[in-house]
mmCIF file of C-alpha atoms in Angstrom:
data_model
loop_
_atom_site.group_PDB
_atom_site.id
_atom_site.type_symbol
_atom_site.label_atom_id
_atom_site.label_comp_id
_atom_site.label_asym_id
_atom_site.label_seq_id
_atom_site.Cartn_x
_atom_site.Cartn_y
_atom_site.Cartn_z
ATOM 1 C CA MET F 17 -72.038 -20.711 35.822
ATOM 2 C CA SER F 18 -70.069 -21.622 38.952
ATOM 3 C CA LEU F 19 -66.438 -20.696 39.498
ATOM 4 C CA ARG F 20 -65.490 -24.404 39.293
ATOM 5 C CA THR F 21 -67.273 -24.725 35.938
ATOM 6 C CA SER F 22 -65.573 -21.570 34.598
ATOM 7 C CA TRP F 23 -62.103 -22.842 35.479
ATOM 8 C CA LYS F 24 -62.944 -26.213 33.888
ATOM 9 C CA ALA F 25 -63.974 -24.483 30.643
ATOM 10 C CA ILE F 26 -60.805 -22.363 30.634
ATOM 11 C CA SER F 27 -58.681 -25.470 31.188
ATOM 12 C CA LEU F 28 -60.297 -27.220 28.235
ATOM 13 C CA VAL F 29 -59.633 -24.201 25.988
ATOM 14 C CA LEU F 30 -55.971 -24.073 27.083
ATOM 15 C CA ALA F 31 -55.581 -27.816 26.534
ATOM 16 C CA ALA F 32 -57.033 -27.532 23.028
ATOM 17 C CA ALA F 33 -54.727 -24.618 22.197
ATOM 18 C CA THR F 34 -51.711 -26.558 23.476
ATOM 19 C CA LEU F 35 -52.652 -29.582 21.375
ATOM 20 C CA THR F 36 -53.094 -27.416 18.252
ATOM 21 C CA PHE F 37 -49.641 -25.847 18.777
ATOM 22 C CA ALA F 38 -48.041 -29.262 19.288
ATOM 23 C CA VAL F 39 -49.635 -30.679 16.152
ATOM 24 C CA GLY F 40 -48.515 -27.625 14.156
ATOM 25 C CA CYS F 41 -44.944 -28.057 15.381
ATOM 26 C CA ALA F 42 -45.029 -31.747 14.557
ATOM 27 C CA ASN F 43 -46.273 -31.028 11.045
ATOM 28 C CA GLN F 44 -43.583 -28.402 10.535
ATOM 29 C CA GLY F 45 -40.887 -30.770 11.763
ATOM 30 C CA SER F 46 -42.022 -33.537 9.432
ATOM 31 C CA GLY F 47 -42.387 -31.263 6.412
ATOM 32 C CA GLU F 48 -40.679 -31.391 3.027
ATOM 33 C CA LYS F 49 -37.092 -32.610 2.923
ATOM 34 C CA VAL F 50 -34.438 -29.902 2.799
ATOM 35 C CA TYR F 51 -31.748 -30.985 0.316
ATOM 36 C CA GLN F 52 -28.148 -30.214 1.246
ATOM 37 C CA VAL F 53 -26.060 -29.214 -1.794
ATOM 38 C CA GLY F 54 -22.372 -28.311 -1.716
ATOM 39 C CA ILE F 55 -20.787 -26.132 -4.422
ATOM 40 C CA SER F 56 -16.999 -26.050 -4.842
ATOM 41 C CA GLN F 57 -15.663 -23.427 -7.286
ATOM 42 C CA ILE F 58 -11.990 -23.236 -8.266
ATOM 43 C CA VAL F 59 -11.827 -19.421 -8.424
ATOM 44 C CA GLU F 60 -14.161 -16.487 -8.891
ATOM 45 C CA HIS F 61 -14.356 -14.826 -12.300
ATOM 46 C CA PRO F 62 -17.366 -13.784 -14.427
ATOM 47 C CA SER F 63 -17.783 -17.009 -16.437
ATOM 48 C CA LEU F 64 -17.672 -19.330 -13.425
ATOM 49 C CA ASP F 65 -19.799 -16.969 -11.329
ATOM 50 C CA ALA F 66 -22.418 -16.926 -14.107
ATOM 51 C CA THR F 67 -22.278 -20.725 -14.195
ATOM 52 C CA ARG F 68 -23.022 -20.885 -10.465
ATOM 53 C CA GLU F 69 -25.899 -18.405 -10.803
ATOM 54 C CA GLY F 70 -27.358 -20.441 -13.664
ATOM 55 C CA PHE F 71 -27.070 -23.643 -11.632
ATOM 56 C CA ILE F 72 -29.036 -22.166 -8.733
ATOM 57 C CA ALA F 73 -31.669 -20.832 -11.159
ATOM 58 C CA GLY F 74 -31.974 -24.269 -12.775
ATOM 59 C CA LEU F 75 -32.545 -25.848 -9.372
ATOM 60 C CA LYS F 76 -35.150 -23.226 -8.528
ATOM 61 C CA ASP F 77 -37.107 -23.671 -11.746
ATOM 62 C CA ALA F 78 -37.130 -27.420 -11.110
ATOM 63 C CA GLY F 79 -38.621 -26.934 -7.641
ATOM 64 C CA LEU F 80 -35.577 -26.675 -5.359
ATOM 65 C CA VAL F 81 -35.579 -23.260 -3.707
ATOM 66 C CA GLU F 82 -33.049 -21.884 -1.226
ATOM 67 C CA GLY F 83 -34.640 -21.171 2.135
ATOM 68 C CA GLU F 84 -37.493 -23.591 1.475
ATOM 69 C CA ASN F 85 -36.392 -27.090 0.507
ATOM 70 C CA LEU F 86 -32.776 -26.368 -0.412
ATOM 71 C CA LYS F 87 -29.675 -25.364 1.517
ATOM 72 C CA ILE F 88 -26.538 -24.500 -0.467
ATOM 73 C CA ASP F 89 -23.031 -24.540 1.008
ATOM 74 C CA TYR F 90 -20.739 -22.583 -1.349
ATOM 75 C CA SER F 91 -16.928 -22.655 -1.082
ATOM 76 C CA ASN F 92 -14.345 -20.927 -3.277
ATOM 77 C CA ALA F 93 -10.911 -22.565 -3.473
ATOM 78 C CA GLY F 94 -9.152 -19.378 -4.570
ATOM 79 C CA GLY F 95 -7.248 -21.284 -7.247
ATOM 80 C CA ASP F 96 -5.533 -23.537 -4.706
ATOM 81 C CA LYS F 97 -5.609 -27.320 -5.237
ATOM 82 C CA SER F 98 -5.129 -28.116 -1.552
ATOM 83 C CA SER F 99 -8.169 -25.964 -0.778
ATOM 84 C CA ASN F 100 -10.136 -27.998 -3.320
ATOM 85 C CA ALA F 101 -9.256 -31.156 -1.396
ATOM 86 C CA THR F 102 -10.217 -29.591 1.940
ATOM 87 C CA ILE F 103 -13.578 -28.438 0.587
ATOM 88 C CA ALA F 104 -14.250 -31.925 -0.759
ATOM 89 C CA GLN F 105 -13.446 -33.543 2.580
ATOM 90 C CA ASN F 106 -15.715 -31.077 4.387
ATOM 91 C CA PHE F 107 -18.592 -31.859 2.034
ATOM 92 C CA LYS F 108 -17.987 -35.580 2.526
ATOM 93 C CA ALA F 109 -18.081 -35.184 6.320
ATOM 94 C CA ASP F 110 -21.293 -33.159 6.050
ATOM 95 C CA LYS F 111 -22.897 -35.962 4.004
ATOM 96 C CA LYS F 112 -24.247 -33.624 1.324
ATOM 97 C CA ASP F 113 -27.103 -34.951 -0.795
ATOM 98 C CA LEU F 114 -25.283 -33.733 -3.929
ATOM 99 C CA VAL F 115 -22.101 -31.797 -4.659
ATOM 100 C CA LEU F 116 -21.189 -29.611 -7.633
ATOM 101 C CA GLY F 117 -17.662 -28.953 -8.867
ATOM 102 C CA ILE F 118 -17.318 -25.798 -10.968
ATOM 103 C CA ALA F 119 -14.223 -26.192 -13.191
ATOM 104 C CA THR F 120 -11.933 -29.175 -13.623
ATOM 105 C CA ASP F 121 -9.788 -29.142 -10.476
ATOM 106 C CA SER F 122 -12.769 -28.661 -8.173
ATOM 107 C CA ALA F 123 -14.660 -31.481 -9.878
ATOM 108 C CA ILE F 124 -11.673 -33.852 -9.648
ATOM 109 C CA ALA F 125 -11.260 -33.192 -5.918
ATOM 110 C CA LEU F 126 -14.935 -33.934 -5.264
ATOM 111 C CA ALA F 127 -14.936 -37.093 -7.388
ATOM 112 C CA ASP F 128 -11.811 -38.376 -5.633
ATOM 113 C CA ALA F 129 -13.257 -37.812 -2.163
ATOM 114 C CA ILE F 130 -16.964 -38.627 -2.499
ATOM 115 C CA LYS F 131 -18.178 -42.031 -3.683
ATOM 116 C CA ASP F 132 -21.545 -42.335 -1.925
ATOM 117 C CA ALA F 133 -23.359 -39.227 -3.214
ATOM 118 C CA PRO F 134 -23.934 -37.684 -6.649
ATOM 119 C CA VAL F 135 -20.962 -35.634 -7.877
ATOM 120 C CA ILE F 136 -21.927 -33.216 -10.642
ATOM 121 C CA PHE F 137 -19.463 -31.139 -12.628
ATOM 122 C CA THR F 138 -19.878 -28.078 -14.816
ATOM 123 C CA ALA F 139 -17.523 -25.809 -16.789
ATOM 124 C CA VAL F 140 -15.169 -28.759 -17.338
ATOM 125 C CA THR F 141 -13.371 -28.746 -20.686
ATOM 126 C CA ASP F 142 -12.507 -32.440 -21.031
ATOM 127 C CA PRO F 143 -14.199 -34.703 -18.455
ATOM 128 C CA VAL F 144 -12.742 -37.856 -20.003
ATOM 129 C CA GLY F 145 -9.191 -36.507 -20.137
ATOM 130 C CA ALA F 146 -9.585 -35.256 -16.575
ATOM 131 C CA GLY F 147 -10.361 -38.801 -15.433
ATOM 132 C CA LEU F 148 -13.852 -37.956 -14.207
ATOM 133 C CA LEU F 149 -15.439 -40.655 -16.358
ATOM 134 C CA GLU F 150 -14.687 -42.897 -19.324
ATOM 135 C CA ASN F 151 -17.812 -42.682 -21.462
ATOM 136 C CA PRO F 152 -19.789 -39.403 -21.707
ATOM 137 C CA GLU F 153 -22.838 -41.289 -22.996
ATOM 138 C CA LYS F 154 -22.833 -43.756 -20.087
ATOM 139 C CA PRO F 155 -20.724 -42.259 -17.287
ATOM 140 C CA GLY F 156 -21.299 -45.045 -14.731
ATOM 141 C CA GLY F 157 -20.518 -44.540 -11.053
ATOM 142 C CA ASN F 158 -21.681 -41.421 -9.245
ATOM 143 C CA VAL F 159 -20.276 -38.693 -11.536
ATOM 144 C CA THR F 160 -21.818 -36.788 -14.451
ATOM 145 C CA GLY F 161 -22.271 -33.183 -15.489
ATOM 146 C CA VAL F 162 -22.004 -30.600 -18.250
ATOM 147 C CA SER F 163 -18.865 -29.772 -20.220
ATOM 148 C CA ASP F 164 -18.211 -26.177 -21.253
ATOM 149 C CA THR F 165 -16.589 -27.129 -24.554
ATOM 150 C CA HIS F 166 -18.482 -27.525 -27.793
ATOM 151 C CA PRO F 167 -16.652 -30.190 -29.825
ATOM 152 C CA ASP F 168 -15.970 -27.712 -32.646
ATOM 153 C CA GLU F 169 -15.376 -24.445 -30.823
ATOM 154 C CA ILE F 170 -11.572 -24.365 -30.599
ATOM 155 C CA ALA F 171 -11.029 -25.557 -34.169
ATOM 156 C CA LYS F 172 -13.628 -23.072 -35.397
ATOM 157 C CA LEU F 173 -11.877 -20.170 -33.648
ATOM 158 C CA MET F 174 -8.473 -21.186 -35.005
ATOM 159 C CA ASP F 175 -9.908 -21.508 -38.523
ATOM 160 C CA PHE F 176 -11.442 -18.044 -38.071
ATOM 161 C CA ILE F 177 -8.057 -16.590 -37.121
ATOM 162 C CA ALA F 178 -6.341 -18.188 -40.110
ATOM 163 C CA ALA F 179 -9.040 -17.060 -42.559
ATOM 164 C CA ASN F 180 -9.434 -13.477 -41.354
ATOM 165 C CA PHE F 181 -5.922 -12.663 -40.065
ATOM 166 C CA PRO F 182 -3.541 -13.906 -42.776
ATOM 167 C CA ASP F 183 -0.622 -11.945 -41.253
ATOM 168 C CA VAL F 184 -0.831 -14.009 -38.045
ATOM 169 C CA LYS F 185 1.897 -16.639 -38.294
ATOM 170 C CA THR F 186 2.442 -17.169 -34.563
ATOM 171 C CA VAL F 187 -0.209 -17.164 -31.828
ATOM 172 C CA GLY F 188 0.940 -16.606 -28.259
ATOM 173 C CA THR F 189 -0.777 -17.977 -25.207
ATOM 174 C CA VAL F 190 -0.490 -17.626 -21.441
ATOM 175 C CA ILE F 191 -1.460 -20.798 -19.575
ATOM 176 C CA ASN F 192 -1.115 -22.574 -16.278
ATOM 177 C CA GLN F 193 0.311 -25.967 -17.248
ATOM 178 C CA GLY F 194 -1.163 -27.347 -14.028
ATOM 179 C CA GLU F 195 -4.709 -26.851 -15.342
ATOM 180 C CA GLN F 196 -5.602 -29.887 -17.405
ATOM 181 C CA ASN F 197 -8.394 -27.973 -19.139
ATOM 182 C CA ALA F 198 -5.936 -25.339 -20.379
ATOM 183 C CA VAL F 199 -3.418 -27.904 -21.606
ATOM 184 C CA VAL F 200 -6.088 -29.765 -23.578
ATOM 185 C CA SER F 201 -7.323 -26.508 -25.109
ATOM 186 C CA ILE F 202 -3.856 -25.584 -26.355
ATOM 187 C CA GLU F 203 -3.307 -29.064 -27.773
ATOM 188 C CA ARG F 204 -6.553 -28.756 -29.718
ATOM 189 C CA ALA F 205 -5.678 -25.237 -30.849
ATOM 190 C CA GLN F 206 -2.267 -26.317 -32.119
ATOM 191 C CA ALA F 207 -3.772 -29.268 -33.964
ATOM 192 C CA ALA F 208 -6.176 -26.908 -35.751
ATOM 193 C CA LEU F 209 -3.480 -24.312 -36.515
ATOM 194 C CA ASP F 210 -1.102 -26.923 -37.916
ATOM 195 C CA ALA F 211 -3.369 -27.194 -40.945
ATOM 196 C CA HIS F 212 -2.776 -23.488 -41.612
ATOM 197 C CA GLY F 213 0.956 -23.438 -40.921
ATOM 198 C CA VAL F 214 0.522 -21.276 -37.810
ATOM 199 C CA LYS F 215 2.610 -21.853 -34.660
ATOM 200 C CA ILE F 216 1.804 -21.402 -30.974
ATOM 201 C CA GLU F 217 4.218 -19.864 -28.468
ATOM 202 C CA THR F 218 3.405 -20.458 -24.800
ATOM 203 C CA ALA F 219 4.227 -18.509 -21.674
ATOM 204 C CA GLY F 220 3.584 -20.469 -18.492
ATOM 205 C CA VAL F 221 2.306 -19.216 -15.136
ATOM 206 C CA ALA F 222 1.745 -20.876 -11.768
ATOM 207 C CA ASN F 223 -0.539 -18.227 -10.289
ATOM 208 C CA SER F 224 -2.441 -15.088 -11.292
ATOM 209 C CA SER F 225 0.292 -12.706 -10.104
ATOM 210 C CA GLU F 226 2.544 -13.959 -12.926
ATOM 211 C CA VAL F 227 0.066 -13.337 -15.737
ATOM 212 C CA LYS F 228 1.121 -9.797 -16.673
ATOM 213 C CA GLN F 229 4.818 -10.643 -16.935
ATOM 214 C CA ALA F 230 4.063 -13.776 -18.940
ATOM 215 C CA ALA F 231 1.919 -11.817 -21.394
ATOM 216 C CA GLU F 232 4.639 -9.195 -21.779
ATOM 217 C CA SER F 233 7.154 -11.927 -22.586
ATOM 218 C CA LEU F 234 5.186 -12.725 -25.739
ATOM 219 C CA VAL F 235 5.576 -9.240 -27.220
ATOM 220 C CA GLY F 236 7.810 -9.282 -30.285
ATOM 221 C CA ARG F 237 7.467 -13.050 -30.665
ATOM 222 C CA VAL F 238 3.802 -13.389 -31.637
ATOM 223 C CA ASP F 239 1.246 -11.795 -33.950
ATOM 224 C CA ALA F 240 -1.837 -12.458 -31.813
ATOM 225 C CA ILE F 241 -2.727 -13.841 -28.371
ATOM 226 C CA TYR F 242 -5.131 -16.648 -27.478
ATOM 227 C CA VAL F 243 -6.220 -17.266 -23.878
ATOM 228 C CA PRO F 244 -8.047 -20.601 -23.466
ATOM 229 C CA LYS F 245 -10.335 -21.602 -20.608
ATOM 230 C CA ASP F 246 -7.594 -21.240 -18.032
ATOM 231 C CA ASN F 247 -8.982 -20.126 -14.676
ATOM 232 C CA THR F 248 -5.637 -18.853 -13.385
ATOM 233 C CA VAL F 249 -5.172 -16.555 -16.374
ATOM 234 C CA VAL F 250 -8.808 -15.509 -16.711
ATOM 235 C CA SER F 251 -8.871 -14.446 -13.051
ATOM 236 C CA ALA F 252 -6.218 -11.836 -13.959
ATOM 237 C CA PHE F 253 -7.432 -11.249 -17.494
ATOM 238 C CA GLU F 254 -7.223 -7.447 -17.510
ATOM 239 C CA ALA F 255 -3.412 -7.782 -17.389
ATOM 240 C CA VAL F 256 -3.459 -9.638 -20.718
ATOM 241 C CA VAL F 257 -5.871 -7.097 -22.209
ATOM 242 C CA GLY F 258 -3.483 -4.289 -21.282
ATOM 243 C CA VAL F 259 -0.574 -5.975 -23.041
ATOM 244 C CA ALA F 260 -2.670 -6.716 -26.141
ATOM 245 C CA ASN F 261 -3.944 -3.144 -26.356
ATOM 246 C CA ASP F 262 -0.538 -1.539 -25.788
ATOM 247 C CA ASN F 263 1.059 -3.641 -28.519
ATOM 248 C CA LYS F 264 -1.821 -3.842 -31.032
ATOM 249 C CA LEU F 265 -2.099 -7.625 -30.737
ATOM 250 C CA PRO F 266 -5.519 -9.146 -31.531
ATOM 251 C CA LEU F 267 -6.692 -11.040 -28.463
ATOM 252 C CA PHE F 268 -8.793 -14.193 -28.845
ATOM 253 C CA VAL F 269 -10.300 -16.187 -25.981
ATOM 254 C CA GLY F 270 -12.260 -19.286 -25.015
ATOM 255 C CA ASP F 271 -15.286 -17.623 -23.415
ATOM 256 C CA ILE F 272 -17.743 -14.807 -24.075
ATOM 257 C CA ASP F 273 -17.231 -13.103 -20.722
ATOM 258 C CA SER F 274 -13.585 -12.451 -21.615
ATOM 259 C CA VAL F 275 -14.746 -10.727 -24.812
ATOM 260 C CA LYS F 276 -16.893 -8.512 -22.617
ATOM 261 C CA ARG F 277 -13.777 -7.782 -20.538
ATOM 262 C CA GLY F 278 -11.618 -6.679 -23.473
ATOM 263 C CA ALA F 279 -10.734 -9.553 -25.817
ATOM 264 C CA PHE F 280 -11.567 -9.190 -29.499
ATOM 265 C CA ALA F 281 -13.411 -12.409 -30.332
ATOM 266 C CA THR F 282 -14.467 -15.962 -29.587
ATOM 267 C CA PHE F 283 -16.961 -18.578 -30.674
ATOM 268 C CA GLY F 284 -19.065 -19.434 -27.688
ATOM 269 C CA TYR F 285 -22.210 -19.414 -25.578
ATOM 270 C CA GLU F 286 -23.351 -17.988 -22.270
ATOM 271 C CA TYR F 287 -21.970 -19.735 -19.182
ATOM 272 C CA TYR F 288 -25.184 -18.981 -17.323
ATOM 273 C CA ASP F 289 -26.934 -21.350 -19.726
ATOM 274 C CA ILE F 290 -24.408 -24.123 -19.023
ATOM 275 C CA GLY F 291 -25.009 -23.685 -15.301
ATOM 276 C CA TYR F 292 -28.765 -23.684 -15.806
ATOM 277 C CA THR F 293 -28.619 -26.988 -17.692
ATOM 278 C CA THR F 294 -26.488 -28.421 -14.882
ATOM 279 C CA GLY F 295 -29.003 -27.256 -12.285
ATOM 280 C CA LYS F 296 -31.855 -28.992 -14.080
ATOM 281 C CA MET F 297 -29.736 -32.149 -14.278
ATOM 282 C CA ALA F 298 -28.984 -32.010 -10.535
ATOM 283 C CA ALA F 299 -32.650 -31.470 -9.686
ATOM 284 C CA ASP F 300 -33.629 -34.499 -11.766
ATOM 285 C CA ILE F 301 -31.153 -36.597 -9.801
ATOM 286 C CA LEU F 302 -32.301 -35.301 -6.416
ATOM 287 C CA LEU F 303 -36.058 -35.181 -6.965
ATOM 288 C CA ASN F 304 -36.571 -38.114 -9.309
ATOM 289 C CA GLY F 305 -33.901 -40.468 -8.048
ATOM 290 C CA LYS F 306 -31.947 -40.570 -11.300
ATOM 291 C CA ASN F 307 -28.640 -42.439 -11.084
ATOM 292 C CA PRO F 308 -25.807 -40.054 -12.118
ATOM 293 C CA GLY F 309 -24.114 -42.940 -13.897
ATOM 294 C CA ASP F 310 -27.109 -43.217 -16.227
ATOM 295 C CA VAL F 311 -27.229 -39.485 -17.076
ATOM 296 C CA PRO F 312 -25.217 -38.610 -20.226
ATOM 297 C CA VAL F 313 -22.782 -35.696 -20.048
ATOM 298 C CA GLY F 314 -24.206 -32.476 -21.479
ATOM 299 C CA PHE F 315 -22.424 -30.281 -24.019
ATOM 300 C CA PRO F 316 -23.191 -26.763 -25.315
ATOM 301 C CA GLU F 317 -25.407 -26.834 -28.377
ATOM 302 C CA GLN F 318 -25.142 -23.229 -29.565
ATOM 303 C CA LEU F 319 -21.901 -21.849 -31.021
ATOM 304 C CA ASP F 320 -21.798 -18.245 -32.275
ATOM 305 C CA LEU F 321 -19.164 -15.632 -33.042
ATOM 306 C CA TYR F 322 -18.927 -12.797 -30.531
ATOM 307 C CA TYR F 323 -16.647 -9.814 -31.064
ATOM 308 C CA SER F 324 -15.948 -6.523 -29.320
ATOM 309 C CA GLU F 325 -15.909 -3.175 -31.123
ATOM 310 C CA PRO F 326 -13.876 -1.418 -28.383
ATOM 311 C CA ALA F 327 -11.296 -4.227 -28.440
ATOM 312 C CA ALA F 328 -11.060 -4.040 -32.223
ATOM 313 C CA ALA F 329 -10.238 -0.337 -31.993
ATOM 314 C CA ALA F 330 -7.742 -0.820 -29.157
ATOM 315 C CA GLN F 331 -5.963 -3.773 -30.793
ATOM 316 C CA GLY F 332 -5.810 -2.430 -34.345
ATOM 317 C CA VAL F 333 -8.281 -4.947 -35.771
ATOM 318 C CA GLU F 334 -10.242 -4.124 -38.914
ATOM 319 C CA VAL F 335 -13.711 -5.651 -38.660
ATOM 320 C CA THR F 336 -14.253 -6.719 -42.259
ATOM 321 C CA GLN F 337 -17.509 -7.511 -43.994
ATOM 322 C CA ALA F 338 -16.524 -11.197 -43.899
ATOM 323 C CA ILE F 339 -16.469 -10.996 -40.099
ATOM 324 C CA ARG F 340 -19.744 -9.075 -39.929
ATOM 325 C CA ASP F 341 -21.397 -11.681 -42.136
ATOM 326 C CA LEU F 342 -20.877 -14.240 -39.330
ATOM 327 C CA ILE F 343 -23.103 -12.234 -36.980
ATOM 328 C CA SER F 344 -26.778 -13.191 -36.902
ATOM 329 C CA ASP F 345 -27.831 -11.042 -33.916
ATOM 330 C CA GLU F 346 -25.792 -7.867 -33.615
ATOM 331 C CA ALA F 347 -27.487 -6.772 -30.396
ATOM 332 C CA VAL F 348 -26.241 -9.932 -28.670
ATOM 333 C CA GLN F 349 -23.041 -10.923 -30.482
ATOM 334 C CA VAL F 350 -21.393 -7.527 -30.975
ATOM 335 C CA ILE F 351 -20.062 -6.146 -27.694
ATOM 336 C CA LYS F 352 -20.275 -2.355 -27.561
ATOM 337 C CA GLU F 353 -18.677 -1.683 -24.176
ATOM 338 C CA VAL F 354 -15.851 -3.203 -22.125
ATOM 339 C CA ALA F 355 -17.057 -4.441 -18.745
ATOM 340 C CA GLN F 356 -15.357 -2.832 -15.779
ATOM 341 C CA PRO F 357 -13.455 -5.197 -13.438
#
């Protein structure tokens, strides 16, 4: 073989290799769409964090995987409404394929700002009262999601208190009146307690630093404490637990994670599961082209009593046989240890 022939052969090999590389790059560049999803969360605490984790798992099980065909932009508002608005505007400017609002204020900010992409909410107590939609069965527009309130849960907890704690004549609560979800919860609680002749005393807060003092202000005026799904209060929940323990006041709450952190009891469900359901809903919208306005709002289906043995001991609660009879799975529903903050 001549030198000229050898160089010609080498050139052909190099040309073929170059073409193969170019085709590979082209195929990579025109691969599967990467969906851009924005998550806005009002504040970080165990229930909302579990909701977010469940949402991501729901997306994954439906075929949307971070690092492959999914990119998630997560922002925490730190309990500040102006931060919610800023996050929403940033997501709008980024033209996200879908945005998720975790908790009421975050969802409202997204729905107000974004009209041309799906807005999904989760861990929202009252989506209708919050103005997110008018009809949960047929939301219309670009907003739908999953509520974190079973229709019967608050009334069931209040009935439980009245039936098993006959000495409780006044229930105290610490709430942020600026959180629509908390206000609605207390209205529902009072409506249920009215039937039993039990009153509610409220102590208001504007931020988490005021929670301890507000809880202390209830001492001597109430026979038990109820903390609803109020993100401001739950983010500083250990302060309420301390007051309840020091003064032997049974502490009831609106979510299971707060029982794990030191409350005595609630009727509820795992927030991870709510997030998971929301993730599957979001994936259906993204992958199958579902119109959010045609997707009915989801609600928790399971509602079980959860109580804490350490909290019962600390708060002077006798766990009667009537209470134990409400437990179907002790390994799950009876909390044996208080989670460390």
